[in-house]
XYZ file of N, CA and C in Angstrom:
531
model
N -54.097 -12.410 -28.337
C -53.326 -12.998 -27.116
C -51.655 -13.044 -26.849
N -51.448 -11.895 -26.062
C -50.077 -11.092 -26.409
C -48.585 -12.629 -25.587
N -47.458 -12.618 -26.215
C -47.278 -13.304 -26.085
C -46.854 -13.312 -24.415
N -46.413 -13.857 -23.633
C -45.441 -14.125 -22.231
C -44.197 -13.837 -22.075
N -44.139 -12.255 -21.658
C -43.251 -11.462 -21.234
C -43.177 -10.562 -19.539
N -41.817 -9.963 -19.355
C -41.760 -9.729 -18.270
C -42.620 -8.389 -18.136
N -42.307 -8.268 -16.979
C -43.248 -6.952 -16.699
C -41.897 -5.703 -16.483
N -41.809 -4.733 -16.879
C -40.755 -3.357 -16.567
C -40.271 -3.827 -14.988
N -41.911 -4.028 -14.123
C -41.447 -4.286 -12.765
C -39.865 -5.007 -12.378
N -40.635 -6.589 -13.150
C -39.355 -7.607 -12.744
C -38.432 -7.193 -13.581
N -37.817 -6.724 -15.094
C -36.704 -6.675 -15.788
C -35.683 -5.701 -14.337
N -36.557 -3.991 -13.783
C -35.805 -3.261 -13.327
C -35.164 -4.183 -11.656
N -35.841 -4.846 -11.483
C -35.967 -6.106 -9.961
C -34.890 -6.668 -10.500
N -34.166 -7.742 -11.408
C -33.388 -8.267 -11.744
C -31.821 -7.588 -12.173
N -32.485 -5.990 -13.143
C -31.346 -5.194 -13.126
C -30.658 -5.263 -11.647
N -31.237 -4.860 -10.950
C -31.083 -3.709 -9.228
C -30.221 -5.764 -8.609
N -30.842 -6.536 -8.537
C -30.207 -7.274 -7.260
C -28.120 -8.088 -8.623
N -28.864 -7.916 -10.245
C -27.310 -7.875 -10.705
C -26.724 -6.357 -10.521
N -26.553 -5.781 -9.937
C -26.197 -4.511 -9.615
C -25.116 -4.329 -9.050
N -26.095 -4.764 -7.185
C -26.598 -5.602 -6.485
C -24.711 -6.638 -6.160
N -25.632 -7.735 -7.031
C -24.370 -8.719 -6.637
C -22.952 -8.199 -7.078
N -23.196 -7.487 -8.517
C -21.981 -6.712 -9.160
C -20.938 -6.544 -7.272
N -21.726 -6.068 -6.625
C -21.025 -4.673 -6.423
C -20.151 -5.404 -5.279
N -21.254 -6.608 -4.508
C -21.033 -6.472 -3.383
C -19.041 -8.072 -4.059
N -20.014 -8.266 -4.871
C -17.910 -8.492 -5.193
C -17.482 -8.217 -5.102
N -17.647 -7.267 -6.376
C -15.962 -6.392 -6.018
C -15.305 -5.420 -4.607
N -16.679 -5.750 -4.322
C -16.005 -5.498 -2.806
C -15.606 -6.240 -1.625
N -16.236 -7.765 -2.159
C -15.447 -8.955 -1.109
C -14.135 -8.881 -2.282
N -13.407 -9.397 -3.286
C -12.847 -8.724 -3.949
C -11.645 -8.028 -3.801
N -11.663 -6.433 -2.846
C -11.233 -5.234 -2.378
C -10.649 -6.040 -1.683
N -11.392 -6.448 -0.986
C -11.379 -6.874 1.442
C -10.665 -8.095 1.175
N -10.657 -8.744 0.628
C -9.961 -10.056 0.144
C -8.458 -9.596 -0.325
N -8.257 -8.116 -1.453
C -7.083 -8.006 -1.080
C -6.422 -7.152 -0.104
N -7.535 -6.850 0.303
C -6.966 -5.820 1.375
C -6.661 -6.415 2.577
N -6.967 -8.103 2.801
C -6.402 -8.577 4.021
C -5.409 -8.927 3.352
N -5.107 -9.141 2.691
C -3.528 -10.177 2.146
C -2.349 -9.289 2.592
N -2.764 -8.148 1.857
C -1.875 -7.287 2.051
C -1.493 -6.920 2.901
N -2.609 -6.814 4.410
C -2.161 -6.177 5.155
C -1.375 -7.934 6.107
N -2.186 -9.132 5.684
C -0.780 -9.860 6.061
C -0.663 -10.417 6.126
N 0.519 -9.698 4.834
C 1.908 -10.032 4.185
C 2.697 -9.295 5.058
N 1.731 -7.248 5.279
C 2.731 -6.071 5.876
C 3.115 -7.286 7.628
N 2.028 -7.464 8.072
C 2.794 -7.963 9.542
C 2.959 -8.900 10.035
N 3.044 -10.307 8.538
C 4.495 -11.419 8.123
C 6.397 -10.782 8.336
N 5.399 -9.886 7.013
C 7.193 -8.447 6.743
C 7.402 -8.034 8.297
N 6.849 -7.449 8.852
C 7.289 -6.538 10.274
C 7.772 -8.114 11.251
N 7.230 -9.512 11.615
C 6.944 -9.794 12.649
C 8.343 -10.126 12.178
N 8.882 -10.856 10.956
C 10.443 -10.882 10.607
C 10.885 -10.473 10.818
N 11.004 -8.764 10.796
C 11.788 -7.827 11.308
C 11.981 -8.438 12.499
N 10.597 -8.049 13.410
C 11.245 -8.133 14.609
C 12.164 -9.548 15.094
N 12.167 -10.290 14.394
C 12.563 -11.748 15.337
C 13.817 -12.088 14.839
N 14.230 -11.155 13.022
C 16.136 -10.048 13.195
C 16.638 -9.522 13.807
N 15.636 -9.180 14.257
C 16.416 -7.774 15.301
C 16.214 -8.450 16.358
N 15.918 -9.003 17.188
C 16.531 -9.890 18.296
C 17.795 -10.937 18.219
N 17.503 -10.953 17.216
C 18.296 -12.231 17.298
C 19.989 -11.223 16.340
N 19.570 -10.023 15.716
C 20.913 -9.384 15.985
C 21.493 -8.783 16.722
N 21.057 -8.504 18.062
C 20.795 -7.257 19.454
C 21.422 -8.153 19.959
N 21.456 -10.220 19.715
C 21.934 -10.810 21.310
C 23.408 -10.676 20.732
N 24.393 -10.099 21.700
C 25.607 -9.908 21.942
C 26.656 -11.245 21.792
N 26.009 -12.297 22.331
C 26.840 -13.649 21.856
C 26.812 -13.985 20.497
N 25.526 -13.359 19.272
C 25.209 -13.868 18.471
C 26.175 -12.829 17.429
N 26.959 -11.741 18.004
C 27.778 -10.809 16.800
C 29.107 -11.222 17.173
N 28.868 -11.711 19.192
C 30.555 -12.541 18.180
C 30.826 -13.765 18.299
N 30.127 -14.137 18.220
C 30.566 -15.987 17.554
C 30.665 -15.936 16.314
N 30.211 -14.581 15.452
C 30.172 -14.593 13.667
C 30.977 -13.535 13.964
N 31.633 -12.791 14.555
C 32.553 -12.250 14.572
C 34.134 -13.240 14.571
N 34.376 -13.882 15.473
C 35.351 -15.554 15.636
C 35.223 -16.130 14.593
N 34.305 -16.111 13.921
C 34.153 -17.211 12.834
C 33.350 -18.455 13.763
N 32.603 -18.292 14.497
C 31.510 -19.701 15.152
C 31.611 -21.226 15.520
N 33.152 -20.699 16.087
C 34.024 -22.339 16.357
C 33.451 -23.057 16.751
N 32.078 -22.345 17.944
C 31.711 -23.989 18.257
C 30.467 -24.169 17.927
N 30.072 -23.248 17.111
C 28.679 -23.580 16.699
C 27.385 -23.243 17.429
N 27.702 -22.381 17.961
C 26.172 -21.436 18.851
C 25.958 -21.186 17.848
N 26.163 -20.380 16.801
C 24.463 -19.263 16.069
C 23.732 -20.444 15.570
N 23.787 -22.049 15.384
C 23.122 -22.572 15.068
C 22.528 -22.751 16.504
N 23.153 -23.478 17.100
C 21.427 -24.016 18.324
C 20.966 -22.515 18.566
N 21.698 -21.127 18.912
C 20.618 -20.432 19.375
C 19.198 -19.923 17.686
N 19.617 -19.911 16.271
C 19.043 -20.115 15.089
C 17.455 -20.764 15.755
N 18.061 -22.141 16.080
C 17.027 -22.903 15.798
C 15.732 -23.223 17.362
N 16.732 -22.155 18.103
C 16.718 -22.136 19.359
C 14.914 -20.794 18.765
N 15.153 -19.832 17.975
C 14.953 -19.314 17.635
C 12.887 -19.333 16.784
N 13.410 -20.398 15.822
C 12.992 -20.555 14.888
C 11.836 -21.461 15.410
N 12.458 -22.824 16.615
C 11.089 -22.896 17.090
C 10.464 -22.646 18.002
N 10.813 -20.862 18.845
C 10.166 -20.457 19.767
C 9.501 -19.431 19.001
N 9.720 -19.001 17.709
C 9.027 -17.793 17.390
C 7.885 -18.661 15.726
N 7.899 -20.107 15.464
C 7.503 -20.646 14.529
C 8.260 -19.668 13.702
N 8.724 -19.263 13.000
C 9.636 -18.624 11.182
C 9.799 -19.570 10.868
N 9.524 -19.939 9.250
C 10.018 -20.765 8.819
C 11.600 -21.262 8.503
N 12.252 -20.179 8.679
C 14.294 -20.305 8.766
C 14.491 -19.094 9.783
N 15.388 -18.985 10.580
C 16.585 -17.846 10.588
C 17.606 -18.342 9.742
N 18.490 -17.433 9.574
C 19.760 -17.727 9.122
C 20.265 -16.586 9.603
N 21.848 -17.079 9.751
C 22.669 -16.131 9.806
C 23.705 -15.750 8.839
N 24.532 -15.019 8.227
C 24.783 -15.198 7.423
C 26.272 -14.063 7.761
N 27.890 -14.521 6.879
C 28.707 -13.539 7.323
C 29.251 -12.615 6.265
N 29.363 -11.440 6.003
C 29.744 -10.574 5.290
C 30.740 -11.461 4.305
N 31.700 -12.824 4.693
C 32.240 -13.303 3.069
C 30.531 -13.997 2.558
N 29.804 -13.749 3.152
C 28.969 -14.809 2.237
C 27.758 -16.194 2.989
N 28.952 -16.581 3.986
C 28.622 -17.531 4.026
C 27.758 -18.333 5.159
N 26.514 -18.414 5.342
C 26.210 -19.266 6.207
C 26.337 -20.174 7.692
N 25.674 -19.198 8.875
C 26.464 -20.288 9.937
C 24.863 -21.010 10.510
N 23.979 -21.063 10.056
C 22.820 -21.740 10.178
C 21.930 -21.333 9.731
N 20.892 -22.587 9.835
C 19.960 -22.165 8.135
C 18.439 -24.219 8.204
N 18.137 -23.629 7.802
C 16.503 -24.974 8.279
C 17.862 -26.059 7.721
N 18.347 -26.154 6.761
C 18.754 -27.282 5.071
C 20.395 -27.466 6.626
N 21.139 -28.519 6.749
C 22.365 -28.462 7.425
C 23.133 -28.242 6.399
N 23.308 -28.844 4.606
C 23.521 -29.355 4.363
C 24.745 -28.203 3.586
N 23.479 -26.639 3.778
C 24.121 -26.454 3.387
C 24.442 -25.003 4.732
N 24.880 -24.806 5.630
C 25.468 -24.567 6.375
C 27.102 -25.000 5.650
N 27.857 -22.951 6.549
C 29.026 -22.964 6.143
C 28.867 -22.885 4.384
N 28.388 -23.081 3.609
C 27.959 -23.412 1.472
C 27.839 -21.094 1.984
N 28.031 -20.374 0.703
C 27.901 -19.339 0.896
C 26.709 -18.843 -0.235
N 26.044 -18.142 -0.219
C 24.629 -17.990 -0.208
C 24.657 -17.451 -2.412
N 23.996 -17.169 -2.799
C 24.257 -16.582 -3.936
C 23.593 -15.502 -4.202
N 23.208 -14.738 -3.503
C 22.979 -13.438 -3.708
C 23.944 -13.108 -3.340
N 23.863 -11.557 -3.163
C 24.120 -10.364 -2.251
C 23.828 -10.480 -0.756
N 24.655 -10.511 0.012
C 24.899 -9.948 1.524
C 24.088 -8.081 2.079
N 22.780 -8.267 1.653
C 23.065 -6.846 1.369
C 22.535 -6.686 2.470
N 22.381 -6.449 4.196
C 22.114 -6.172 4.936
C 23.591 -4.963 5.540
N 24.522 -5.486 4.460
C 26.273 -5.011 5.099
C 26.379 -3.857 4.767
N 24.907 -3.300 4.029
C 24.330 -1.180 3.775
C 23.570 -0.683 5.162
N 23.387 -2.014 6.215
C 23.585 -0.857 7.378
C 21.955 -0.661 7.539
N 20.802 -0.801 6.960
C 20.152 -1.207 7.156
C 18.793 -2.460 7.033
N 17.546 -2.444 7.137
C 16.635 -3.827 6.622
C 15.876 -4.185 6.130
N 16.148 -4.833 5.468
C 15.539 -4.951 4.232
C 14.242 -5.725 4.367
N 12.769 -6.173 3.493
C 12.316 -6.767 4.197
C 11.547 -7.315 2.226
N 10.740 -8.126 2.433
C 9.898 -8.082 1.674
C 9.906 -9.577 1.400
N 8.979 -9.780 0.248
C 8.090 -11.279 0.130
C 8.424 -12.325 -1.339
N 9.449 -13.119 -0.565
C 10.481 -12.940 -2.211
C 9.972 -15.416 -1.785
N 10.516 -15.942 -3.534
C 10.264 -17.057 -3.758
C 12.214 -17.794 -2.783
N 12.172 -18.660 -2.003
C 12.854 -19.732 -1.555
C 13.474 -20.879 -1.612
N 14.895 -21.464 -0.925
C 14.310 -22.881 -0.750
C 13.154 -23.780 -0.335
N 12.782 -22.771 0.322
C 11.151 -23.179 1.296
C 10.412 -23.391 0.705
N 10.196 -21.885 -0.228
C 8.360 -21.344 -0.632
C 8.906 -20.150 -0.376
N 7.623 -19.793 -1.367
C 7.008 -18.104 -0.451
C 7.431 -17.828 1.378
N 8.293 -16.493 0.940
C 7.510 -16.476 2.688
C 8.545 -14.584 2.362
N 7.330 -14.840 3.503
C 7.816 -13.036 4.356
C 9.406 -12.296 4.932
N 10.001 -12.086 3.936
C 11.363 -11.984 4.699
C 11.657 -10.831 5.445
N 12.399 -10.565 6.470
C 13.406 -9.657 6.619
C 14.934 -9.887 6.506
N 16.228 -9.004 6.375
C 17.213 -9.443 6.151
C 17.894 -8.063 7.381
N 18.267 -8.087 8.453
C 18.982 -7.071 9.668
C 20.430 -7.142 9.898
N 21.256 -5.923 9.666
C 22.379 -6.244 10.505
C 23.067 -6.763 11.155
N 23.867 -7.585 11.815
C 24.434 -7.903 12.872
C 25.539 -6.815 13.051
N 26.170 -6.291 13.948
C 26.378 -5.275 13.823
C 27.289 -5.980 14.871
N 29.604 -5.506 14.544
C 30.279 -6.110 16.650
C 29.984 -4.790 17.558
N 31.046 -4.937 17.847
C 31.340 -3.851 18.915
C 31.319 -2.267 18.790
N 31.991 -2.147 17.903
C 32.480 -0.704 16.458
C 30.779 0.211 16.105
N 29.620 -1.288 15.888
C 28.412 -0.845 15.055
C 28.679 -1.564 13.068
N 29.794 -1.576 12.806
C 30.328 -2.023 11.281
C 28.701 -3.251 11.053
N 28.343 -2.870 10.087
C 27.996 -4.260 10.145
C 28.998 -5.263 9.602
N 28.890 -7.380 10.622
C 29.526 -7.904 9.615
C 29.214 -8.891 9.228
N 27.770 -9.238 9.546
C 26.781 -10.610 9.032
C 25.072 -9.484 9.199
N 25.042 -10.771 8.688
C 23.149 -10.734 8.962
C 22.531 -12.080 9.730
N 21.113 -11.392 9.346
C 20.282 -11.865 9.784
C 19.389 -11.969 9.111
N 18.509 -13.203 8.133
C 17.571 -13.698 8.010
C 16.383 -14.394 8.577
N 15.678 -13.817 8.467
C 14.076 -14.535 9.162
C 12.901 -14.403 8.248
N 12.702 -15.330 7.638
C 11.653 -16.350 6.989
C 9.914 -16.232 7.743
N 8.775 -16.163 7.012
C 7.589 -16.860 6.617
C 7.140 -16.969 6.341
N 7.009 -18.069 6.074
C 5.713 -18.880 5.204
C 4.588 -18.329 4.881
N 4.960 -18.249 3.340
C 2.855 -17.869 2.678
C 1.683 -18.492 3.602
N 2.369 -20.153 3.735
C 1.077 -20.718 3.304
C 0.610 -21.193 5.034
N 1.556 -20.164 5.976
C 1.499 -19.626 7.106
C 0.229 -18.223 7.096
N 0.764 -17.564 6.968
C -0.233 -16.381 6.517
C -1.137 -15.840 5.449
N -0.868 -17.411 4.611
C -2.784 -18.061 3.732
C -3.587 -18.529 4.834
N -3.431 -18.679 6.059
C -3.284 -19.982 6.579
C -4.342 -19.628 7.854
N -3.856 -17.852 8.137
C -4.709 -16.961 9.104
C -5.587 -16.769 8.430
N -6.003 -15.768 7.627
C -6.256 -15.655 6.227
C -7.408 -16.064 7.165
N -7.834 -17.422 6.643
C -8.617 -18.020 5.893
C -10.394 -17.627 6.128
N -9.640 -17.961 7.934
C -11.088 -18.128 8.674
C -11.721 -16.182 8.600
N -11.350 -15.080 8.702
C -11.382 -14.114 7.710
C -12.139 -13.982 6.751
N -11.301 -14.458 5.789
C -11.718 -14.491 3.911
C -13.491 -15.366 4.504
N -14.278 -16.393 5.186
C -14.505 -17.444 5.448
C -16.193 -16.434 5.595
N -15.706 -15.071 7.180
C -16.761 -15.139 7.261
C -17.133 -13.902 6.405
N -15.858 -13.068 5.895
C -16.187 -12.248 5.190
C -17.128 -13.229 3.845
N -17.477 -13.532 3.538
C -17.734 -14.214 2.468
C -19.365 -14.734 2.826
N -19.585 -14.992 3.790
C -20.599 -15.830 5.192
C -21.346 -14.531 5.126
N -20.624 -13.214 5.053
C -21.242 -11.674 5.264
C -21.894 -11.366 3.952
N -21.474 -11.123 3.776
C -21.296 -10.728 1.924
C -22.663 -11.523 0.731
N -22.838 -13.272 1.405
C -24.157 -13.674 1.173
C -24.752 -13.197 1.854
Protein backbone atom coordinates (compact mmCIF):
# COMPACT_ATOMS: atom_id res chain seq x y z
CA UNK A 1 0.00 0.00 0.00
CA UNK A 2 1.24 3.48 -0.90
CA UNK A 3 1.73 6.15 1.84
CA UNK A 4 -0.77 9.03 1.85
CA UNK A 5 0.43 11.86 -0.40
CA UNK A 6 -1.14 14.87 -1.97
CA UNK A 7 -1.99 14.63 -5.60
CA UNK A 8 -0.32 16.78 -8.22
CA UNK A 9 -3.59 18.68 -8.70
CA UNK A 10 -3.70 19.53 -4.97
CA UNK A 11 -0.11 20.78 -5.01
CA UNK A 12 -0.79 22.93 -8.08
CA UNK A 13 -3.92 24.36 -6.46
CA UNK A 14 -1.99 25.24 -3.28
CA UNK A 15 0.79 26.86 -5.34
CA UNK A 16 -1.71 28.91 -7.36
CA UNK A 17 -3.54 30.03 -4.20
CA UNK A 18 -0.19 30.99 -2.65
CA UNK A 19 0.75 33.04 -5.72
CA UNK A 20 -2.64 34.77 -5.64
CA UNK A 21 -2.29 35.54 -1.91
CA UNK A 22 1.21 36.98 -2.35
CA UNK A 23 0.09 39.02 -5.38
CA UNK A 24 -2.93 40.40 -3.52
CA UNK A 25 -0.79 41.30 -0.50
CA UNK A 26 1.74 43.08 -2.70
CA UNK A 27 -1.06 44.91 -4.50
CA UNK A 28 -2.56 46.04 -1.21
CA UNK A 29 0.85 47.18 0.01
CA UNK A 30 1.37 49.25 -3.14
CA UNK A 31 -2.13 50.69 -2.89
CA UNK A 32 -1.63 51.62 0.77
CA UNK A 33 1.69 53.28 -0.07
CA UNK A 34 0.14 55.24 -2.93
CA UNK A 35 -2.85 56.26 -0.79
CA UNK A 36 -0.51 57.48 1.97
CA UNK A 37 1.61 59.43 -0.50
CA UNK A 38 -1.48 61.01 -2.05
CA UNK A 39 -2.90 61.94 1.36
CA UNK A 40 0.42 63.54 2.37
CA UNK A 41 0.54 65.46 -0.90
CA UNK A 42 -3.05 66.65 -0.46
CA UNK A 43 -2.27 67.77 3.10
CA UNK A 44 0.77 69.75 1.89
CA UNK A 45 -1.37 71.44 -0.80
CA UNK A 46 -4.06 72.25 1.77
CA UNK A 47 -1.47 73.69 4.17
CA UNK A 48 -0.03 75.74 1.30
CA UNK A 49 -3.47 77.07 0.37
CA UNK A 50 -4.19 78.10 3.96
CA UNK A 51 -0.76 79.73 4.36
CA UNK A 52 -1.18 81.60 1.06
CA UNK A 53 -4.59 82.90 2.14
CA UNK A 54 -3.11 84.22 5.41
CA UNK A 55 -0.05 85.73 3.71
CA UNK A 56 -2.30 87.51 1.19
CA UNK A 57 -4.22 89.31 3.97
CA UNK A 58 -3.23 92.97 3.91
CA UNK A 59 -3.94 93.23 7.63
CA UNK A 60 -1.31 90.53 8.34
CA UNK A 61 1.43 92.15 6.25
CA UNK A 62 0.62 95.61 7.66
CA UNK A 63 0.66 94.33 11.24
CA UNK A 64 3.90 92.41 10.67
CA UNK A 65 5.59 95.43 9.10
CA UNK A 66 4.69 97.52 12.15
CA UNK A 67 5.75 94.86 14.71
CA UNK A 68 2.11 94.00 15.49
CA UNK A 69 1.77 96.25 18.57
CA UNK A 70 -1.93 95.34 19.04
CA UNK A 71 -1.54 91.55 18.65
CA UNK A 72 -3.77 91.39 15.57
CA UNK A 73 -1.79 88.53 14.00
CA UNK A 74 -2.39 86.14 16.89
CA UNK A 75 -6.16 86.62 16.69
CA UNK A 76 -6.21 86.05 12.94
CA UNK A 77 -4.02 82.94 13.25
CA UNK A 78 -6.23 81.50 16.00
CA UNK A 79 -9.36 82.08 13.90
CA UNK A 80 -7.79 80.46 10.84
CA UNK A 81 -6.80 77.41 12.93
CA UNK A 82 -10.35 77.16 14.27
CA UNK A 83 -11.98 77.62 10.85
CA UNK A 84 -9.71 75.31 8.84
CA UNK A 85 -8.75 72.57 11.28
CA UNK A 86 -5.05 73.19 10.70
CA UNK A 87 -2.85 72.20 13.64
CA UNK A 88 -1.09 75.55 13.64
CA UNK A 89 -0.69 78.86 11.87
CA UNK A 90 2.59 80.47 12.89
CA UNK A 91 3.51 83.92 11.62
CA UNK A 92 7.22 84.68 11.79
CA UNK A 93 8.96 87.95 11.04
CA UNK A 94 12.15 88.26 9.00
CA UNK A 95 14.03 88.58 12.29
CA UNK A 96 12.81 85.11 13.35
CA UNK A 97 10.31 86.33 15.99
CA UNK A 98 7.03 84.46 16.29
CA UNK A 99 3.88 86.59 16.23
CA UNK A 100 1.55 83.62 16.62
CA UNK A 101 1.93 80.06 17.81
CA UNK A 102 -0.39 77.42 19.33
CA UNK A 103 1.83 77.52 22.43
CA UNK A 104 1.42 81.12 23.75
CA UNK A 105 4.74 80.86 25.63
CA UNK A 106 6.57 80.76 22.27
CA UNK A 107 5.04 83.99 20.94
CA UNK A 108 7.72 86.68 20.87
CA UNK A 109 10.48 84.06 20.93
CA UNK A 110 12.82 83.36 18.02
CA UNK A 111 12.55 80.22 15.92
CA UNK A 112 15.59 77.95 15.90
CA UNK A 113 15.49 77.31 12.18
CA UNK A 114 15.96 79.72 9.30
CA UNK A 115 13.01 81.75 8.00
CA UNK A 116 13.12 79.95 4.65
CA UNK A 117 10.31 81.80 2.87
CA UNK A 118 12.37 84.99 2.83
CA UNK A 119 13.66 83.65 -0.49
CA UNK A 120 10.21 84.51 -1.87
CA UNK A 121 9.15 80.91 -2.56
CA UNK A 122 6.67 78.51 -0.98
CA UNK A 123 8.24 75.56 0.83
CA UNK A 124 6.31 72.39 1.66
CA UNK A 125 7.21 69.18 3.40
CA UNK A 126 6.46 66.67 6.10
CA UNK A 127 8.43 67.35 9.28
CA UNK A 128 8.51 66.65 13.00
CA UNK A 129 7.64 69.72 15.03
CA UNK A 130 6.70 70.62 18.58
CA UNK A 131 3.13 69.34 17.99
CA UNK A 132 4.21 66.14 16.23
CA UNK A 133 4.68 65.06 12.63
CA UNK A 134 2.87 67.33 10.19
CA UNK A 135 2.47 68.15 6.53
CA UNK A 136 3.35 71.81 6.34
CA UNK A 137 3.86 74.81 4.13
CA UNK A 138 5.82 78.01 4.59
CA UNK A 139 4.72 80.94 2.46
CA UNK A 140 6.32 84.40 2.32
CA UNK A 141 4.52 87.47 3.65
CA UNK A 142 5.30 90.48 1.48
CA UNK A 143 5.21 94.18 2.19
CA UNK A 144 3.52 96.69 -0.14
CA UNK A 145 6.58 96.69 -2.43
CA UNK A 146 6.57 92.90 -2.77
CA UNK A 147 9.62 92.32 -0.58
CA UNK A 148 9.36 89.27 1.75
CA UNK A 149 9.16 90.45 5.38
CA UNK A 150 8.28 87.16 7.06
CA UNK A 151 6.52 83.87 6.59
CA UNK A 152 3.36 82.02 7.46
CA UNK A 153 3.90 78.41 8.49
CA UNK A 154 0.84 76.15 8.46
CA UNK A 155 0.75 72.51 9.46
CA UNK A 156 -1.73 69.67 9.31
CA UNK A 157 -0.95 66.87 11.76
CA UNK A 158 -0.22 63.44 10.34
CA UNK A 159 -2.72 61.98 12.79
CA UNK A 160 -5.47 63.81 10.86
CA UNK A 161 -4.07 62.55 7.55
CA UNK A 162 -3.91 58.98 8.92
CA UNK A 163 -7.47 59.24 10.26
CA UNK A 164 -8.68 60.06 6.73
CA UNK A 165 -6.84 57.02 5.38
CA UNK A 166 -8.42 54.58 7.84
CA UNK A 167 -11.76 54.09 6.06
CA UNK A 168 -10.08 53.93 2.64
CA UNK A 169 -7.61 51.25 3.73
CA UNK A 170 -10.33 49.31 5.56
CA UNK A 171 -12.35 49.16 2.35
CA UNK A 172 -9.25 48.06 0.44
CA UNK A 173 -8.56 45.30 2.99
CA UNK A 174 -12.14 44.04 2.68
CA UNK A 175 -11.93 44.12 -1.11
CA UNK A 176 -8.56 42.34 -1.06
CA UNK A 177 -9.98 39.71 1.29
